JSON list of C-alpha atoms in Angstrom, two decimals:
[
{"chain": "C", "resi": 1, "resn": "UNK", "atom": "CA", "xyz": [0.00, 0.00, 0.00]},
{"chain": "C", "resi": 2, "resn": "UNK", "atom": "CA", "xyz": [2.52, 2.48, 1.27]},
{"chain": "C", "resi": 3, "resn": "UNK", "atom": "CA", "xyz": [4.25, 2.51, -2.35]},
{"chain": "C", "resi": 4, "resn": "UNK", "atom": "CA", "xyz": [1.48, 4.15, -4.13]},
{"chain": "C", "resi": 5, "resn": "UNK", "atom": "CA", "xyz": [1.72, 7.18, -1.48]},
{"chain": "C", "resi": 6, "resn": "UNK", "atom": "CA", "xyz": [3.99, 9.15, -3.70]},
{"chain": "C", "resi": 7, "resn": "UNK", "atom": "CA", "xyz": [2.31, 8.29, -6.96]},
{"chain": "C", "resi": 8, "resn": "UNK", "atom": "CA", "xyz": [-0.35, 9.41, -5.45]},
{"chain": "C", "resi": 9, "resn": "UNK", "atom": "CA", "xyz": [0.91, 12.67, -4.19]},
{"chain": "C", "resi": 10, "resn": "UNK", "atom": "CA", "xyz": [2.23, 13.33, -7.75]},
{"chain": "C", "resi": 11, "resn": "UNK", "atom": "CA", "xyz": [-1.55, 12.41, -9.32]},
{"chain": "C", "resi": 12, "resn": "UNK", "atom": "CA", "xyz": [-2.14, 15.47, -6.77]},
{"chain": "C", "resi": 13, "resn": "UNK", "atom": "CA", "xyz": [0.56, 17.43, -8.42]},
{"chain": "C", "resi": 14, "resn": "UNK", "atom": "CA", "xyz": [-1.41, 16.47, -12.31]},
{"chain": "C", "resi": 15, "resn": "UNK", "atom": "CA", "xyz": [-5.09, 17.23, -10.70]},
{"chain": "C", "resi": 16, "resn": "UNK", "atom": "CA", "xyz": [-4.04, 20.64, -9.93]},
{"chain": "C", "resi": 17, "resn": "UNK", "atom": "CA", "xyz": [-1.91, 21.03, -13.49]},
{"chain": "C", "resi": 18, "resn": "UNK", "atom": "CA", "xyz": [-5.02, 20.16, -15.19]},
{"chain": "C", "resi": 19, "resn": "UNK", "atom": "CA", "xyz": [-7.16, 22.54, -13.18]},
{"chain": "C", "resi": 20, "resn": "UNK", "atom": "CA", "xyz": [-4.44, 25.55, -13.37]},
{"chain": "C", "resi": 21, "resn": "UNK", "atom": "CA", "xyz": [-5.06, 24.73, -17.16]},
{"chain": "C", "resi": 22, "resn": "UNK", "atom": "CA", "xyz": [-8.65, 24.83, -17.16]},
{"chain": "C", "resi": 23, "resn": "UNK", "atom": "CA", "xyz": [-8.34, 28.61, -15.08]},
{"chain": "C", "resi": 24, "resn": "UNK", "atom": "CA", "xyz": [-6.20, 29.73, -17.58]},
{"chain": "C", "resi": 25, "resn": "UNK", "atom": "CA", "xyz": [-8.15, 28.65, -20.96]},
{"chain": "C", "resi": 26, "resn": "UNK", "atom": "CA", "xyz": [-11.17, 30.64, -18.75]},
{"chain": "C", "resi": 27, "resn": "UNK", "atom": "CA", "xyz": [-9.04, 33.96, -18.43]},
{"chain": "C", "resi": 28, "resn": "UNK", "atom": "CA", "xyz": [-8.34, 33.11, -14.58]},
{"chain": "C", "resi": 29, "resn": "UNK", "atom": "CA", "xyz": [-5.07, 33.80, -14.07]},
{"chain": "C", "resi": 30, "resn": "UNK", "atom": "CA", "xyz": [-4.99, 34.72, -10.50]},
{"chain": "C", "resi": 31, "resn": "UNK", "atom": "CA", "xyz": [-6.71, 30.77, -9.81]},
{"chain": "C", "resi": 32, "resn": "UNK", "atom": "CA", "xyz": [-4.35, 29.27, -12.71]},
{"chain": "C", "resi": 33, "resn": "UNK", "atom": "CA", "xyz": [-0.93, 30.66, -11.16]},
{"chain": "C", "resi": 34, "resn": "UNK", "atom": "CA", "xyz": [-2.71, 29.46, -7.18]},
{"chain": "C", "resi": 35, "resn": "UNK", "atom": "CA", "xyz": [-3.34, 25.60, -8.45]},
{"chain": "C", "resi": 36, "resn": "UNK", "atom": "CA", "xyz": [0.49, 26.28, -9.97]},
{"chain": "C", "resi": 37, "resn": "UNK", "atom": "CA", "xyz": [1.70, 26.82, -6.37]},
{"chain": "C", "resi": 38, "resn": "UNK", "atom": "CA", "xyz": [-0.29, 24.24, -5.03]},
{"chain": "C", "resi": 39, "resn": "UNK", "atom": "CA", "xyz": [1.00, 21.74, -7.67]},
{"chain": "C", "resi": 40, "resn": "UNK", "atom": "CA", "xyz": [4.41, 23.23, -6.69]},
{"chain": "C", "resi": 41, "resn": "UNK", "atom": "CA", "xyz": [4.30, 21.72, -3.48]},
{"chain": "C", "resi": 42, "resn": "UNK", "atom": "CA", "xyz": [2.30, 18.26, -4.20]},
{"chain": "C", "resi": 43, "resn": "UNK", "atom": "CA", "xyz": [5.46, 18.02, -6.43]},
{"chain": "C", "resi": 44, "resn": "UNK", "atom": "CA", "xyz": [7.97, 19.04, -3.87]},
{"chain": "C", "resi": 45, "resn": "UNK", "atom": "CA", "xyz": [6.23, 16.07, -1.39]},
{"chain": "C", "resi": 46, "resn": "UNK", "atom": "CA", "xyz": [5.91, 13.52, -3.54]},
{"chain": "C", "resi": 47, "resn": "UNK", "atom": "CA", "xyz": [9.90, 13.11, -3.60]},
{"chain": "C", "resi": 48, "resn": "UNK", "atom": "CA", "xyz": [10.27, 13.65, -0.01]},
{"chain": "C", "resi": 49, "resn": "UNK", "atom": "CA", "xyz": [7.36, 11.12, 0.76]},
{"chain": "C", "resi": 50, "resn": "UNK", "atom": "CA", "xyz": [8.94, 8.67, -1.58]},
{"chain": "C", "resi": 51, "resn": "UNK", "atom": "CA", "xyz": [12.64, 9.22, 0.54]},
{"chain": "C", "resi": 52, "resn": "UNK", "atom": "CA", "xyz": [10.70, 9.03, 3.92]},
{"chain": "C", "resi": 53, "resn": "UNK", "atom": "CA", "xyz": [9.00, 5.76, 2.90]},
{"chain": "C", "resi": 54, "resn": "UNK", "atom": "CA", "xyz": [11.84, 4.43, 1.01]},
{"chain": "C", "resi": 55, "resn": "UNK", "atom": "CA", "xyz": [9.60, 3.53, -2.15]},
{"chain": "C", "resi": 56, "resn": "UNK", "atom": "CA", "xyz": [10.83, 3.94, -5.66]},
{"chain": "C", "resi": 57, "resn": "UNK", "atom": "CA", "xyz": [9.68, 2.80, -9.05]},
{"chain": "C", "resi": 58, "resn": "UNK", "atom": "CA", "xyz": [9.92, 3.47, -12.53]},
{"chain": "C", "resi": 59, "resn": "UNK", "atom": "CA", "xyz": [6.69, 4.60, -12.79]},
{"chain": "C", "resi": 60, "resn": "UNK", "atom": "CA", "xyz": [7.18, 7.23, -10.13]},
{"chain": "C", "resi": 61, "resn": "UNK", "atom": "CA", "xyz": [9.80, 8.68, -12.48]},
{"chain": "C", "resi": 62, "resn": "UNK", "atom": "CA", "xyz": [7.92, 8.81, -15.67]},
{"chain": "C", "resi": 63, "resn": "UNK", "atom": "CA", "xyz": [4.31, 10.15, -13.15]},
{"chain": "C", "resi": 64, "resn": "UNK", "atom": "CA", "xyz": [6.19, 12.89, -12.22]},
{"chain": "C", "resi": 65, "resn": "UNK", "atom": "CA", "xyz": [7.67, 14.17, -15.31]},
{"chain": "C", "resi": 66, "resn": "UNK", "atom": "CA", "xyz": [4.34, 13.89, -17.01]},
{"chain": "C", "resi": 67, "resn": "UNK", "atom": "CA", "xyz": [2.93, 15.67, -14.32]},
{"chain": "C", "resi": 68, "resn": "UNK", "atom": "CA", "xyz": [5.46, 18.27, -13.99]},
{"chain": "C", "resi": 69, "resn": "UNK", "atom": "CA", "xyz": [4.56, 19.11, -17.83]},
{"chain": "C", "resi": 70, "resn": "UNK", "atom": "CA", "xyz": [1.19, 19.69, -17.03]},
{"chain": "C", "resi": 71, "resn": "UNK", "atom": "CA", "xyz": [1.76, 22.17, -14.27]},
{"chain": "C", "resi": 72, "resn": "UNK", "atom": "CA", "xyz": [5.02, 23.60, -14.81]},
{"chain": "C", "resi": 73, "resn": "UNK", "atom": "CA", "xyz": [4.51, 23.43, -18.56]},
{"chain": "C", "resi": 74, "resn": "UNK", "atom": "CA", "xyz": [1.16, 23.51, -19.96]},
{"chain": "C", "resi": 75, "resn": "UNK", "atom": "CA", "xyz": [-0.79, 25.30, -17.61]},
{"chain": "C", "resi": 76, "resn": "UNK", "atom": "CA", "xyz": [1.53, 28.48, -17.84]},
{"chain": "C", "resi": 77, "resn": "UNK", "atom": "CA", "xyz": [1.41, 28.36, -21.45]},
{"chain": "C", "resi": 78, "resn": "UNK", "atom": "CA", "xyz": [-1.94, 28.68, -21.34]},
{"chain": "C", "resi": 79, "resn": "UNK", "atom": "CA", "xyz": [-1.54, 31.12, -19.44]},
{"chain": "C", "resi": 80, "resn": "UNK", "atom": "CA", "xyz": [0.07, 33.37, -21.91]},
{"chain": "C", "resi": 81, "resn": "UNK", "atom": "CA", "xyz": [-1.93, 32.60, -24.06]},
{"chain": "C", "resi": 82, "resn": "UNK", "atom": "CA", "xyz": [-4.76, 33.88, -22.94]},
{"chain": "C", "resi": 83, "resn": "UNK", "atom": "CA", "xyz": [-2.72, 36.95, -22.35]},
{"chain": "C", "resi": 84, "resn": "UNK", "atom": "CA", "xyz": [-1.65, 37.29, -25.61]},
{"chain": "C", "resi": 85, "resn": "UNK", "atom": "CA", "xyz": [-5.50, 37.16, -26.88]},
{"chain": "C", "resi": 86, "resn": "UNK", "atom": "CA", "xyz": [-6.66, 40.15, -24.88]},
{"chain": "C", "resi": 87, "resn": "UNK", "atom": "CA", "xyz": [-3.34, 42.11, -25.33]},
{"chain": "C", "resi": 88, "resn": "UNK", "atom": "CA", "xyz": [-3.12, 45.29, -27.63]},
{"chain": "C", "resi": 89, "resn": "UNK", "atom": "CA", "xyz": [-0.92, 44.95, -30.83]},
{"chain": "C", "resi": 90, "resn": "UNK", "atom": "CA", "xyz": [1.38, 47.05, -32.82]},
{"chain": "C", "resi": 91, "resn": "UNK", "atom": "CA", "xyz": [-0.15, 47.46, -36.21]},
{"chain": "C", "resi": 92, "resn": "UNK", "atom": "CA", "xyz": [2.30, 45.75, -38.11]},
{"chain": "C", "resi": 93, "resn": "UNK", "atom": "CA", "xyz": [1.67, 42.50, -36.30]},
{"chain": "C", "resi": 94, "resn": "UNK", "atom": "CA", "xyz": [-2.52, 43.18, -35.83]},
{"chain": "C", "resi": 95, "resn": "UNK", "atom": "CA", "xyz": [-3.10, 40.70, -38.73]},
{"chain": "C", "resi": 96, "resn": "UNK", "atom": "CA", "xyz": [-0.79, 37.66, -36.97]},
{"chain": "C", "resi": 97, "resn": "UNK", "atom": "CA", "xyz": [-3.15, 38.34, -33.60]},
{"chain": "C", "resi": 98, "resn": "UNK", "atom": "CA", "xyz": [-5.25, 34.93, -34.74]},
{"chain": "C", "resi": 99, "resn": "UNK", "atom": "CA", "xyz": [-2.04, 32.53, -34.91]},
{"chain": "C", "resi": 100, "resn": "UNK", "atom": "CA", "xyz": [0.47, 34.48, -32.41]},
{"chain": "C", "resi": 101, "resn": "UNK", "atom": "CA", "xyz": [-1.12, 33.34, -29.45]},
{"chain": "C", "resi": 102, "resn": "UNK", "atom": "CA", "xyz": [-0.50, 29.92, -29.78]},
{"chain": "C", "resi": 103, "resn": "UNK", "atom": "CA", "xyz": [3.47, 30.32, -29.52]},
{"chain": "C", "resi": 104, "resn": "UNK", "atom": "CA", "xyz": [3.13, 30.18, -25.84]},
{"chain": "C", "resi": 105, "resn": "UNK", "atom": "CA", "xyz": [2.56, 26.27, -26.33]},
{"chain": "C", "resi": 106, "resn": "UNK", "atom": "CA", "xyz": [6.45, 26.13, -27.74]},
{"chain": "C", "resi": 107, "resn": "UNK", "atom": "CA", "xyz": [7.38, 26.60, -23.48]},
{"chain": "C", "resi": 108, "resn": "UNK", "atom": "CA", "xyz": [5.30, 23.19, -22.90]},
{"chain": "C", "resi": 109, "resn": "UNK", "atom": "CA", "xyz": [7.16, 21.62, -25.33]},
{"chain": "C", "resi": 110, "resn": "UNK", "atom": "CA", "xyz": [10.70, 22.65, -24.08]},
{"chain": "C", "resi": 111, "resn": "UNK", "atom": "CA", "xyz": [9.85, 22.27, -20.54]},
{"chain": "C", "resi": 112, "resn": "UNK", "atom": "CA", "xyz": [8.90, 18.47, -21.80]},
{"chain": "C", "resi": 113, "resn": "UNK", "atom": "CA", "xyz": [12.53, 18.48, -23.54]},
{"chain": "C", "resi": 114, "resn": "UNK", "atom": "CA", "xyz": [13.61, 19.71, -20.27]},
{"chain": "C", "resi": 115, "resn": "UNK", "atom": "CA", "xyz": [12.24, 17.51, -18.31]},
{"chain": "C", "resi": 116, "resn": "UNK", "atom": "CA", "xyz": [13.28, 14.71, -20.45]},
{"chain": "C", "resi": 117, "resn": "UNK", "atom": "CA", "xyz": [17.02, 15.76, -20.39]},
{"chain": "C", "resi": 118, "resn": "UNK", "atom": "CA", "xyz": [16.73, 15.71, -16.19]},
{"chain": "C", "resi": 119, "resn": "UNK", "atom": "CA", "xyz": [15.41, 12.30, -16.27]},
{"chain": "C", "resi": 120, "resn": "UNK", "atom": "CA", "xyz": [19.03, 11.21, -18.50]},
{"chain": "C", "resi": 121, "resn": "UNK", "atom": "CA", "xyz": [21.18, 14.04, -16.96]},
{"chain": "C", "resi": 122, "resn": "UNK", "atom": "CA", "xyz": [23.30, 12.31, -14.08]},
{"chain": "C", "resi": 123, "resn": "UNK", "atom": "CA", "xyz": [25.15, 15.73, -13.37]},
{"chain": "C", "resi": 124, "resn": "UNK", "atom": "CA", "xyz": [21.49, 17.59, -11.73]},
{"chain": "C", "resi": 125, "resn": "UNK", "atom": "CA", "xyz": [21.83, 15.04, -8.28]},
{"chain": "C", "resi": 126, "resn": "UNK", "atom": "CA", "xyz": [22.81, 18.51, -6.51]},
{"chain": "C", "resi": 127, "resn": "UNK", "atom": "CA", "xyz": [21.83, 21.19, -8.71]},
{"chain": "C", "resi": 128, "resn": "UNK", "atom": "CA", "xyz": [20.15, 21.93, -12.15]},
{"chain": "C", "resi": 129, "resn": "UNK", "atom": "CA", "xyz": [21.61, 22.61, -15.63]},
{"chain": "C", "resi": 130, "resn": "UNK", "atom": "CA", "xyz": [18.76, 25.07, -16.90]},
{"chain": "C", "resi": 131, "resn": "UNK", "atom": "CA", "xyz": [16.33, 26.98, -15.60]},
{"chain": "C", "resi": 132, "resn": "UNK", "atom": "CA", "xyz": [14.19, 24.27, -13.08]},
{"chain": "C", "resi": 133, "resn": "UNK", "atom": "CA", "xyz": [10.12, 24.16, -14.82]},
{"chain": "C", "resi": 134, "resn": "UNK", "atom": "CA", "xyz": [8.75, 25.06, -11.87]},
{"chain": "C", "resi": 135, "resn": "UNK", "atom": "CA", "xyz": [10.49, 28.45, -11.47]},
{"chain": "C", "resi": 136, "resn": "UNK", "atom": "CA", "xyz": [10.04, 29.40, -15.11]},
{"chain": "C", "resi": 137, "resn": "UNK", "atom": "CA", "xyz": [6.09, 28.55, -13.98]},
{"chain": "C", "resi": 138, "resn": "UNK", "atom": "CA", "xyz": [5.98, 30.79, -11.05]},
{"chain": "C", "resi": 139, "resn": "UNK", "atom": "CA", "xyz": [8.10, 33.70, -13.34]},
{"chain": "C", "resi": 140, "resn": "UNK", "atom": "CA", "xyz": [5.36, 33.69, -15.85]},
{"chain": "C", "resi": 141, "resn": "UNK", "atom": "CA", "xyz": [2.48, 32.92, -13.82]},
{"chain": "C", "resi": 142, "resn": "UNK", "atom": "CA", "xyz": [3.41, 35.68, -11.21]},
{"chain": "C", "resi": 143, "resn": "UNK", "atom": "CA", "xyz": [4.30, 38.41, -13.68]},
{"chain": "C", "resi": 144, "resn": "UNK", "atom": "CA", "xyz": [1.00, 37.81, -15.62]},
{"chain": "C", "resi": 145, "resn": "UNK", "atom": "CA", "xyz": [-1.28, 38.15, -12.11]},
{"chain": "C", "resi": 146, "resn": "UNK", "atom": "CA", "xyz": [1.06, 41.50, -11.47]},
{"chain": "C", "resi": 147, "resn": "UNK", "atom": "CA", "xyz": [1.46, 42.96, -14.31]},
{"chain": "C", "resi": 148, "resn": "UNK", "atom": "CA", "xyz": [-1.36, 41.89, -17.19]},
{"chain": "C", "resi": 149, "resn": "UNK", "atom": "CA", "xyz": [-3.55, 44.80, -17.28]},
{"chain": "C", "resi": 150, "resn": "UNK", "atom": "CA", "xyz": [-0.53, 46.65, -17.72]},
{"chain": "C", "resi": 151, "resn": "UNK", "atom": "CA", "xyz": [0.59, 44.45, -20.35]},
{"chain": "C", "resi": 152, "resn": "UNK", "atom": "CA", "xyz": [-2.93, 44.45, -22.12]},
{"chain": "C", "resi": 153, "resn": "UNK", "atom": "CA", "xyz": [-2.92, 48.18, -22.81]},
{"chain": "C", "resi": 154, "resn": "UNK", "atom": "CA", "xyz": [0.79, 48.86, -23.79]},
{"chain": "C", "resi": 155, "resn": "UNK", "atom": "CA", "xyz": [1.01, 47.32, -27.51]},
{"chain": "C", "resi": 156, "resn": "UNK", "atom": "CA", "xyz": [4.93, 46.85, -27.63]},
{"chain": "C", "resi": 157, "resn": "UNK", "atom": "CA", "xyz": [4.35, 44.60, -24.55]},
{"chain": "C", "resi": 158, "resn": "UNK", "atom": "CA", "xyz": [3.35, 41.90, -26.95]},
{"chain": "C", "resi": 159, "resn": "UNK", "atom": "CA", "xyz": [6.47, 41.80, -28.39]},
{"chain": "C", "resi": 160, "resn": "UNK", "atom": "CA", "xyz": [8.31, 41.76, -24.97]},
{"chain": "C", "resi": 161, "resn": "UNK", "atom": "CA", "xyz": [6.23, 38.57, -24.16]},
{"chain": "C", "resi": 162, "resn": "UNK", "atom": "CA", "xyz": [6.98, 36.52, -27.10]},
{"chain": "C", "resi": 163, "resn": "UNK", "atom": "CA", "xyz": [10.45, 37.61, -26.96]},
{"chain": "C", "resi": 164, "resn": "UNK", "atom": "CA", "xyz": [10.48, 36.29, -23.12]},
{"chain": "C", "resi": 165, "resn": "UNK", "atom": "CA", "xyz": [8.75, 33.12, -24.50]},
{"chain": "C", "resi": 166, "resn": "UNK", "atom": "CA", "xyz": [11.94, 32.17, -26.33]},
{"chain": "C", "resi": 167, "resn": "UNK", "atom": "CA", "xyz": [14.51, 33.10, -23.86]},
{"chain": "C", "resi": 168, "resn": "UNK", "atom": "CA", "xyz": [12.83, 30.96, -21.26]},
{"chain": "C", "resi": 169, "resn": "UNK", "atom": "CA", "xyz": [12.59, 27.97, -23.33]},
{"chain": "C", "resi": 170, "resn": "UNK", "atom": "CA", "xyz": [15.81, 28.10, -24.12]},
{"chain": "C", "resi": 171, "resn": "UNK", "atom": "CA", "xyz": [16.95, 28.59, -20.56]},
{"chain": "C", "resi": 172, "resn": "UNK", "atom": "CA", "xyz": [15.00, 25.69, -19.43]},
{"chain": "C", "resi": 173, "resn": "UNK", "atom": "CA", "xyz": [17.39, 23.23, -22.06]},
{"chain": "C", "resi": 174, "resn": "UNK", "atom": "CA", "xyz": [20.69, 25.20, -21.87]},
{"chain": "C", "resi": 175, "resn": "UNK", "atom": "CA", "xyz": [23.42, 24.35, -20.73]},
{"chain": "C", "resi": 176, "resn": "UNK", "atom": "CA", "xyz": [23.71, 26.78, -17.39]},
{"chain": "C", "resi": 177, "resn": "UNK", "atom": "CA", "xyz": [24.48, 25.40, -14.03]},
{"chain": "C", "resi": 178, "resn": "UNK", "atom": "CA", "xyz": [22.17, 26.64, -11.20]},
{"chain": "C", "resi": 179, "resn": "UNK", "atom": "CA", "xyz": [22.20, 26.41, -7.76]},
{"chain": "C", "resi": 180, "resn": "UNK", "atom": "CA", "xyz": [19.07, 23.81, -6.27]},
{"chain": "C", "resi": 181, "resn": "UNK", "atom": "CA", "xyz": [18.50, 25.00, -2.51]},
{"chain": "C", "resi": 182, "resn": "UNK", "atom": "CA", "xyz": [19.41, 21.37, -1.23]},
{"chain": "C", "resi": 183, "resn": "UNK", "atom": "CA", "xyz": [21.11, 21.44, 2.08]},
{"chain": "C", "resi": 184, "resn": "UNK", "atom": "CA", "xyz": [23.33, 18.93, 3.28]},
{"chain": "C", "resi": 185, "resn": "UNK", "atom": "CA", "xyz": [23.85, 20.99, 6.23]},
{"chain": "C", "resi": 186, "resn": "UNK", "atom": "CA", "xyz": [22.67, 23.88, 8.03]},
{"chain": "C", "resi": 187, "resn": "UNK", "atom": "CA", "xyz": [25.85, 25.61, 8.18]},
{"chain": "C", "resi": 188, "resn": "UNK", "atom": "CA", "xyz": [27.29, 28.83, 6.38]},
{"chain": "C", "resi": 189, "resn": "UNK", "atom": "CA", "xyz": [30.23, 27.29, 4.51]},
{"chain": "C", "resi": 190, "resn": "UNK", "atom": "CA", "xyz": [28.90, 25.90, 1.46]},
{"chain": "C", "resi": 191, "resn": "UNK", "atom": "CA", "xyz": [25.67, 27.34, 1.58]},
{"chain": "C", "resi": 192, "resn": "UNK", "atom": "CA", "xyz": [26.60, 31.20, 1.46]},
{"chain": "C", "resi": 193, "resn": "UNK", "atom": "CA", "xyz": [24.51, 31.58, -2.16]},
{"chain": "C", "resi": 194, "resn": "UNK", "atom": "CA", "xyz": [21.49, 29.44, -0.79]},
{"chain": "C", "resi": 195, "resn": "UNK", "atom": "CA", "xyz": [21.25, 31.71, 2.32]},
{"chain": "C", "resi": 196, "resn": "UNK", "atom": "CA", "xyz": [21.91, 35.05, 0.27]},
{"chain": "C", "resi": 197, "resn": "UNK", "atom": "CA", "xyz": [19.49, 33.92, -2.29]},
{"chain": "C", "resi": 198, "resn": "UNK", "atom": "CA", "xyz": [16.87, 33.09, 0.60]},
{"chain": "C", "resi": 199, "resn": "UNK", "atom": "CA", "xyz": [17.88, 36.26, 2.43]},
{"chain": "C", "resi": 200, "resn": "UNK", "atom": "CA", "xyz": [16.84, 38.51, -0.28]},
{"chain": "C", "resi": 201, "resn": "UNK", "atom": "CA", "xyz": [13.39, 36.72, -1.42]},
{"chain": "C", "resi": 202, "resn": "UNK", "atom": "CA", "xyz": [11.87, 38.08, 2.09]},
{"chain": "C", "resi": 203, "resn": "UNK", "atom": "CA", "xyz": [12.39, 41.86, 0.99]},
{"chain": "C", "resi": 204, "resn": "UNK", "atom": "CA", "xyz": [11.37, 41.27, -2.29]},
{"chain": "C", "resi": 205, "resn": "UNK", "atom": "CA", "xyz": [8.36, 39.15, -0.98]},
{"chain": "C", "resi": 206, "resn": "UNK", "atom": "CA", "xyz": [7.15, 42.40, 1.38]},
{"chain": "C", "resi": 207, "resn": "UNK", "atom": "CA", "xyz": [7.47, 44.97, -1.34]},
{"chain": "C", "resi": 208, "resn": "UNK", "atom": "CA", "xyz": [6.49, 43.40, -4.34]},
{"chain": "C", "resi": 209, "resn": "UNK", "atom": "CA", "xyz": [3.77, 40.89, -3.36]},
{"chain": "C", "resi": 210, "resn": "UNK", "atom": "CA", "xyz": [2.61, 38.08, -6.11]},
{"chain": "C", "resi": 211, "resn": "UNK", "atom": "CA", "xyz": [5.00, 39.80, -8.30]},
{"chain": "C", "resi": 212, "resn": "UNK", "atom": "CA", "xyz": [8.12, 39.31, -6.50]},
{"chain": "C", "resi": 213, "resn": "UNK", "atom": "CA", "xyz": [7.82, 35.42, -7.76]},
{"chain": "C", "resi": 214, "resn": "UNK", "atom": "CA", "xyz": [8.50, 37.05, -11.40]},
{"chain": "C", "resi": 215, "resn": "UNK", "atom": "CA", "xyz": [11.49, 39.17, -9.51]},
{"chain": "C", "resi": 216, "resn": "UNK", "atom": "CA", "xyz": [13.00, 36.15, -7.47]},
{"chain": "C", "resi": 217, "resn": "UNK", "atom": "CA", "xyz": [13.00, 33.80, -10.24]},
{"chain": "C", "resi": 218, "resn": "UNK", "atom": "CA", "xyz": [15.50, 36.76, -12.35]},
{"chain": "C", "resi": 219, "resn": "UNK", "atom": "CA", "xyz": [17.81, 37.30, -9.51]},
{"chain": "C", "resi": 220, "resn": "UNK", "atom": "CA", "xyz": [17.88, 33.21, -9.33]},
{"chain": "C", "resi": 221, "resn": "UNK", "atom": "CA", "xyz": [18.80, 32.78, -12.94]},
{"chain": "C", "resi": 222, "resn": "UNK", "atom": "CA", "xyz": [21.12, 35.76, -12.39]},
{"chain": "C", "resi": 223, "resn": "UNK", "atom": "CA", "xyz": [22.90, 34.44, -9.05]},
{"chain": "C", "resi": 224, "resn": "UNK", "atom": "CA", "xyz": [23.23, 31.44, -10.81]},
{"chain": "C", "resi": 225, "resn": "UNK", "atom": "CA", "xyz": [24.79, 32.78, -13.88]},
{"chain": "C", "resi": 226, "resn": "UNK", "atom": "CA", "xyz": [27.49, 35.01, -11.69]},
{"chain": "C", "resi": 227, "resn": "UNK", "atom": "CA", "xyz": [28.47, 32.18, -8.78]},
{"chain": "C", "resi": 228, "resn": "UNK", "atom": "CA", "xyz": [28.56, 29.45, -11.78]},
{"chain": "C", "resi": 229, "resn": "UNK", "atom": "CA", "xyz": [27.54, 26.29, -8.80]},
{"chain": "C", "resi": 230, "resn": "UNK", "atom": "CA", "xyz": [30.06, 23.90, -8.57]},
{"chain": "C", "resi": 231, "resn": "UNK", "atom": "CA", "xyz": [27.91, 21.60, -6.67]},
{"chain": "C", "resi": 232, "resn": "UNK", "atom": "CA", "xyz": [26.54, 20.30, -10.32]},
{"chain": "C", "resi": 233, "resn": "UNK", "atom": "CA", "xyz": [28.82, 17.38, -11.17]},
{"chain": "C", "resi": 234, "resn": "UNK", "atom": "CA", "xyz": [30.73, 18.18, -14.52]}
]
């Protein structure tokens, strides 16, 4: 019995994936990025729960990357696109408004890529190579609740967004080590980006509300970029 917990933890992790989905096809993006978060941390139990009951399968493996699509993938995709739909256009690009949309799906396919190079990847046991799904979830789901009526009325916006659709899928496959905020002890040697990183979210967090996600997730991707982890095995 005990070694469908975790599968069943990470069907949590799909219900509220599909869901988030279902939010954002309605135009709900404050509901869409909250099932997100909640998906967010089915996904961050089902591994513990696994380690605590010492179960593993194959199947776990393969659940929780087709899960992780869903939320982390698909459901903030459709996110922007409903965005993009209700956004206002330069005039050059008015006539692509029907088809331009739909290039938010292209981050659900890369985060599946993604997710399908972590499966193989042997050098992500302590840290990630690529911007992690869920955080490039939480960046777009977080700026879209802050900042989308903003967005809507500005018509260069659009162009910002599809331009931030690319460089996130390719920072979810590229080859950039990132820090993971894994702790194999509590102490400040070895952990001096971790506790830097986690010491600045709170500020951010205060000031900036559900939009701070969209700000964390940049200073992680930056952090990462400047420190260059060494805890990723080469």
């Amino acid at each position: 019995m005990k070694k469908h917990i975790p599968n069943f933890v990470t069907c949590c992790n799909l219900f509220s994936g599909c869901v988030a989905t279902a939010f954002a096809f309605a135009g709900d993006a404050k509901l869409a990025l909250l099932c997100i978060i909640i998906g967010a941390v089915f996904d961050f139990f089902d591994g513990m729960t696994a380690r605590l009951l010492r179960v593993s399968s194959p199947i776990g493996k393969e659940l929780d990357s087709l899960a992780d699509d869903i939320t982390f993938g698909l459901a903030p995709s459709t996110i922007l696109f409903s965005q993009l739909q209700v956004m206002a256009y330069p005039q050059f690009l008015e006539p692509l408004r029907p088809c331009l949309p739909f290039v938010a799906f292209v981050m659900a396919a890369f985060s599946a890529l993604r997710l399908a190079k972590f499966n193989l990847d042997e050098r992500q046991a302590l840290g990630f190579i690529g911007l992690p799904t869920p955080a490039n979830a939480l960046f777009w789901g977080s700026l879209i609740v802050g900042l989308g009526d903003r967005l809507e009325v500005c018509p260069w916006a659009v162009v910002l967004v599809l331009a931030g659709i690319f460089v996130s899928s390719w920072l979810l496959v590229a080859e950039i080590p990132m820090f993971a905020l894994k702790f194999k002890h509590w102490g400040w040697k070895g952990n001096e980006v971790k506790y830097i990183f986690l010491a600045t979210c709170v500020p951010l967090l205060v000031v900036f509300g559900i939009s701070s996600f969209a700000i964390i997730i940049a200073w992680y991707v930056i952090l990462s970029a400047i420190v260059k982890p060494s805890s990723v095995q080469q």
